[in-house]
């Protein structure tokens, strides 16, 4: 029988059941953990059913998992089930991606003296007062709090003041598999067709409708170019965006691709000439990191979480103010007219993705943190 010292620590991740950044980070972390040092399990919760691709990932790898349905505006109804599952599973460390499970995880941590690592994904600029109280609660009672960027940490410190505990904070950027997400063999912006797209959940904070208006303008301004827009993802506003496409008669040049599995998503990125991202706010967008890894220049909203990613000593793309379709169109035209410069932006983006945002780097940071907490 193995001693406690020889037994693998049991690491449980709790994340949203539907499409989003939680899954990308959690599964990238599992893929990168090649040393097989942990006994892994996953808890999924959300108003959306568990994505089949998530279930398949777990089943193929023999990862224990459970789904907890959340009633809209009543996440507390799922807490007894989560608590019972944690008590049965007895994890040594909890990586908490979903704020809706914070209280049962903190209660488990208190009873069994096991660490909870609270990972903040929600953009600070989009947090409501209740969500800021969750941030404060997480800072007070979690063992560690992971922020994805220095800017995010500075924003949190400014908002919660004396409750900010720098000793609890760890800065760990999201990471992706840069071997899988890589540039296509074809050269971007080399033909008469220009394809641009966005991959994100369809929600009110994401502005796919602005991009539909953008392609409408581009077709009017430069009709000799074969403009193509493709939108990957699913969610509450997808039907409204599709209705908008139909109402404008843009079905021949706009594709609402829906949810894509990883292999399909890689092929989708490699079919683009430009990546566009219209959003009210981000923390550290996995889709934008994937676009960077695929060597794509980017046109995106000038909002916190995007601005600090794209604006630096090396230019990766263009920032657009006020979710303005005209400005998106103008910046897309600028990159198309300066194709060599756009390709250089994509090459720089690829290099930065490899250097700063690989899943190996992310996994190493989490492994070091978990090891410290186990001592």
CSV table of C-alpha atoms in Angstrom, one decimal, residues 83-306:
chain,number,residue,atom,x,y,z
A,83,UNK,CA,-20.2,19.5,-1.7
A,84,UNK,CA,-21.1,15.8,-1.7
A,85,UNK,CA,-19.0,15.2,-4.7
A,86,UNK,CA,-15.9,16.9,-3.1
A,87,UNK,CA,-16.4,14.9,0.1
A,88,UNK,CA,-16.5,11.6,-1.9
A,89,UNK,CA,-13.6,12.6,-4.2
A,90,UNK,CA,-11.4,14.0,-1.5
A,91,UNK,CA,-9.1,16.2,-3.6
A,92,UNK,CA,-5.8,17.4,-2.2
A,93,UNK,CA,-5.9,20.6,-4.3
A,94,UNK,CA,-8.8,22.4,-6.0
A,95,UNK,CA,-8.2,24.5,-9.1
A,96,UNK,CA,-11.3,26.7,-9.2
A,97,UNK,CA,-12.1,28.3,-12.5
A,98,UNK,CA,-15.8,28.9,-11.8
A,99,UNK,CA,-16.9,31.5,-9.3
A,100,UNK,CA,-20.3,29.8,-8.9
A,101,UNK,CA,-18.6,27.0,-6.9
A,102,UNK,CA,-16.5,29.2,-4.7
A,103,UNK,CA,-18.4,28.8,-1.4
A,104,UNK,CA,-18.7,25.0,-1.4
A,105,UNK,CA,-15.0,24.8,-2.3
A,106,UNK,CA,-14.0,27.2,0.5
A,107,UNK,CA,-16.1,25.1,2.9
A,108,UNK,CA,-14.4,21.9,1.9
A,109,UNK,CA,-11.0,23.6,2.2
A,110,UNK,CA,-11.9,24.7,5.8
A,111,UNK,CA,-13.1,21.3,6.9
A,112,UNK,CA,-10.3,19.2,5.3
A,113,UNK,CA,-7.4,21.8,5.4
A,114,UNK,CA,-6.9,21.4,1.6
A,115,UNK,CA,-5.8,24.3,-0.6
A,116,UNK,CA,-8.1,26.1,-3.0
A,117,UNK,CA,-6.5,27.9,-5.9
A,118,UNK,CA,-9.0,30.5,-7.2
A,119,UNK,CA,-8.4,31.4,-10.8
A,120,UNK,CA,-9.9,34.8,-11.9
A,121,UNK,CA,-11.1,34.6,-15.5
A,122,UNK,CA,-13.8,37.3,-15.5
A,123,UNK,CA,-12.7,40.7,-17.0
A,124,UNK,CA,-12.5,43.3,-14.2
A,125,UNK,CA,-14.1,45.9,-16.5
A,126,UNK,CA,-17.2,43.8,-16.8
A,127,UNK,CA,-17.6,42.8,-13.1
A,128,UNK,CA,-20.8,43.8,-11.4
A,129,UNK,CA,-20.8,44.8,-7.6
A,130,UNK,CA,-21.7,41.2,-6.6
A,131,UNK,CA,-18.8,39.8,-8.6
A,132,UNK,CA,-16.4,42.2,-6.9
A,133,UNK,CA,-17.6,40.8,-3.6
A,134,UNK,CA,-16.7,37.4,-4.9
A,135,UNK,CA,-13.3,38.7,-5.7
A,136,UNK,CA,-12.9,39.9,-2.2
A,137,UNK,CA,-14.2,36.6,-0.7
A,138,UNK,CA,-11.8,34.7,-2.9
A,139,UNK,CA,-8.9,36.9,-1.8
A,140,UNK,CA,-9.8,36.5,1.9
A,141,UNK,CA,-10.4,32.8,2.1
A,142,UNK,CA,-8.7,31.1,-0.9
A,143,UNK,CA,-5.2,29.7,-0.4
A,144,UNK,CA,-4.0,31.3,-3.6
A,145,UNK,CA,-5.5,33.6,-6.2
A,146,UNK,CA,-4.3,33.3,-9.8
A,147,UNK,CA,-4.4,36.4,-11.9
A,148,UNK,CA,-3.6,36.1,-15.6
A,149,UNK,CA,-1.8,39.4,-16.2
A,150,UNK,CA,0.0,42.1,-14.2
A,151,UNK,CA,-2.6,44.6,-15.4
A,152,UNK,CA,-5.4,42.5,-14.1
A,153,UNK,CA,-3.7,42.3,-10.7
A,154,UNK,CA,-3.2,46.1,-10.6
A,155,UNK,CA,-6.8,46.7,-11.4
A,156,UNK,CA,-7.9,44.3,-8.7
A,157,UNK,CA,-5.6,46.0,-6.1
A,158,UNK,CA,-7.0,49.4,-7.1
A,159,UNK,CA,-10.6,48.1,-6.6
A,160,UNK,CA,-10.4,46.1,-3.4
A,161,UNK,CA,-7.8,48.2,-1.7
A,162,UNK,CA,-6.6,46.9,1.7
A,163,UNK,CA,-8.3,43.5,1.1
A,164,UNK,CA,-5.7,42.8,-1.6
A,165,UNK,CA,-3.1,40.3,-0.3
A,166,UNK,CA,-0.1,40.3,-2.5
A,167,UNK,CA,1.3,37.2,-0.7
A,168,UNK,CA,-1.7,35.2,-2.0
A,169,UNK,CA,-1.4,36.3,-5.6
A,170,UNK,CA,0.2,34.3,-8.4
A,171,UNK,CA,0.6,35.6,-11.9
A,172,UNK,CA,0.1,32.7,-14.4
A,173,UNK,CA,-0.8,33.5,-18.0
A,174,UNK,CA,-3.1,31.2,-20.0
A,175,UNK,CA,-1.3,28.8,-22.2
A,176,UNK,CA,-2.1,27.0,-25.5
A,177,UNK,CA,-0.6,24.1,-27.4
A,178,UNK,CA,1.6,26.0,-30.0
A,179,UNK,CA,2.5,22.7,-31.7
A,180,UNK,CA,-1.1,22.1,-32.6
A,181,UNK,CA,-2.0,25.8,-33.2
A,182,UNK,CA,0.5,26.8,-35.8
A,183,UNK,CA,0.5,28.9,-39.0
A,184,UNK,CA,-1.0,27.4,-42.2
A,185,UNK,CA,1.3,26.5,-45.1
A,186,UNK,CA,-0.5,29.0,-47.3
A,187,UNK,CA,0.6,32.7,-47.2
A,188,UNK,CA,-2.1,35.0,-45.7
A,189,UNK,CA,-3.5,37.9,-47.7
A,190,UNK,CA,-2.1,36.4,-51.0
A,191,UNK,CA,-5.3,36.1,-53.0
A,192,UNK,CA,-8.4,38.0,-54.1
A,193,UNK,CA,-10.4,36.4,-51.2
A,194,UNK,CA,-10.0,37.9,-47.7
A,195,UNK,CA,-11.3,35.7,-44.8
A,196,UNK,CA,-11.5,37.1,-41.3
A,197,UNK,CA,-13.2,35.6,-38.3
A,198,UNK,CA,-13.9,35.6,-34.6
A,199,UNK,CA,-14.0,32.6,-32.2
A,200,UNK,CA,-15.9,33.2,-29.0
A,201,UNK,CA,-19.1,32.4,-27.1
A,202,UNK,CA,-22.1,34.3,-28.4
A,203,UNK,CA,-23.0,36.6,-25.5
A,204,UNK,CA,-24.0,40.2,-25.0
A,205,UNK,CA,-20.4,41.1,-24.0
A,206,UNK,CA,-19.1,39.7,-27.3
A,207,UNK,CA,-20.1,41.8,-30.3
A,208,UNK,CA,-20.3,39.5,-33.3
A,209,UNK,CA,-23.0,41.7,-34.7
A,210,UNK,CA,-20.5,44.5,-35.1
A,211,UNK,CA,-18.5,42.3,-37.4
A,212,UNK,CA,-21.6,41.5,-39.5
A,213,UNK,CA,-21.9,45.3,-40.0
A,214,UNK,CA,-18.2,45.4,-40.8
A,215,UNK,CA,-18.4,43.0,-43.7
A,216,UNK,CA,-21.4,44.8,-45.0
A,217,UNK,CA,-19.3,48.0,-45.1
A,218,UNK,CA,-16.3,46.3,-46.7
A,219,UNK,CA,-18.5,44.8,-49.5
A,220,UNK,CA,-19.8,48.3,-50.2
A,221,UNK,CA,-16.4,50.1,-50.0
A,222,UNK,CA,-14.3,47.5,-51.9
A,223,UNK,CA,-16.6,45.2,-53.9
A,224,UNK,CA,-13.9,43.8,-56.0
A,225,UNK,CA,-12.5,41.8,-53.0
A,226,UNK,CA,-14.3,38.6,-52.1
A,227,UNK,CA,-14.9,39.3,-48.4
A,228,UNK,CA,-15.6,36.3,-46.1
A,229,UNK,CA,-16.6,36.4,-42.4
A,230,UNK,CA,-16.8,33.3,-40.3
A,231,UNK,CA,-17.9,33.2,-36.6
A,232,UNK,CA,-17.0,30.2,-34.5
A,233,UNK,CA,-18.8,29.5,-31.2
A,234,UNK,CA,-22.2,29.1,-29.7
A,235,UNK,CA,-24.3,30.8,-27.1
A,236,UNK,CA,-27.3,32.9,-26.2
A,237,UNK,CA,-27.0,35.5,-29.0
A,238,UNK,CA,-26.1,33.2,-31.8
A,239,UNK,CA,-29.7,33.0,-33.2
A,240,UNK,CA,-29.9,36.9,-33.1
A,241,UNK,CA,-26.7,37.2,-35.0
A,242,UNK,CA,-27.8,34.6,-37.6
A,243,UNK,CA,-31.1,36.5,-38.0
A,244,UNK,CA,-29.1,39.7,-38.6
A,245,UNK,CA,-27.0,38.0,-41.3
A,246,UNK,CA,-30.2,36.8,-43.0
A,247,UNK,CA,-31.9,40.2,-42.7
A,248,UNK,CA,-29.0,41.9,-44.4
A,249,UNK,CA,-28.8,39.2,-47.1
A,250,UNK,CA,-25.2,38.3,-46.3
A,251,UNK,CA,-25.6,34.5,-46.2
A,252,UNK,CA,-23.3,34.1,-49.1
A,253,UNK,CA,-20.3,35.7,-47.3
A,254,UNK,CA,-21.0,35.2,-43.6
A,255,UNK,CA,-20.8,31.7,-42.0
A,256,UNK,CA,-21.9,31.1,-38.4
A,257,UNK,CA,-19.9,28.0,-37.9
A,258,UNK,CA,-21.1,27.0,-34.4
A,259,UNK,CA,-19.1,25.1,-31.8
A,260,UNK,CA,-16.0,23.5,-33.3
A,261,UNK,CA,-13.9,20.7,-31.8
A,262,UNK,CA,-10.2,21.2,-31.4
A,263,UNK,CA,-9.1,19.8,-34.8
A,264,UNK,CA,-11.9,21.7,-36.6
A,265,UNK,CA,-10.9,24.9,-34.7
A,266,UNK,CA,-7.3,24.6,-35.7
A,267,UNK,CA,-8.3,24.2,-39.4
A,268,UNK,CA,-10.7,27.1,-39.0
A,269,UNK,CA,-7.9,29.4,-37.7
A,270,UNK,CA,-5.6,28.3,-40.5
A,271,UNK,CA,-8.2,29.2,-43.1
A,272,UNK,CA,-8.2,32.9,-41.9
A,273,UNK,CA,-6.2,35.8,-43.3
A,274,UNK,CA,-7.0,38.0,-40.3
A,275,UNK,CA,-8.3,37.4,-36.8
A,276,UNK,CA,-10.9,39.9,-35.5
A,277,UNK,CA,-12.3,40.2,-32.0
A,278,UNK,CA,-15.1,42.5,-31.0
A,279,UNK,CA,-15.7,42.4,-27.3
A,280,UNK,CA,-16.6,44.6,-24.3
A,281,UNK,CA,-13.8,43.2,-22.2
A,282,UNK,CA,-11.4,40.3,-21.8
A,283,UNK,CA,-9.0,39.0,-19.3
A,284,UNK,CA,-6.6,37.0,-21.5
A,285,UNK,CA,-8.5,35.7,-24.5
A,286,UNK,CA,-7.6,32.1,-25.3
A,287,UNK,CA,-8.9,32.6,-28.9
A,288,UNK,CA,-6.6,35.6,-29.4
A,289,UNK,CA,-3.7,33.5,-28.2
A,290,UNK,CA,-4.6,30.7,-30.6
A,291,UNK,CA,-4.8,33.3,-33.4
A,292,UNK,CA,-1.3,34.6,-32.4
A,293,UNK,CA,0.0,31.0,-32.4
A,294,UNK,CA,-1.4,30.6,-36.0
A,295,UNK,CA,0.6,33.6,-37.1
A,296,UNK,CA,-2.5,35.9,-37.7
A,297,UNK,CA,-2.5,39.7,-37.5
A,298,UNK,CA,-5.3,40.9,-35.3
A,299,UNK,CA,-7.9,43.6,-35.4
A,300,UNK,CA,-9.7,43.9,-32.0
A,301,UNK,CA,-11.6,46.1,-29.6
A,302,UNK,CA,-9.5,48.6,-27.6
A,303,UNK,CA,-10.7,47.4,-24.2
A,304,UNK,CA,-8.8,46.2,-21.1
A,305,UNK,CA,-7.5,42.7,-21.5
A,306,UNK,CA,-7.0,43.2,-25.2
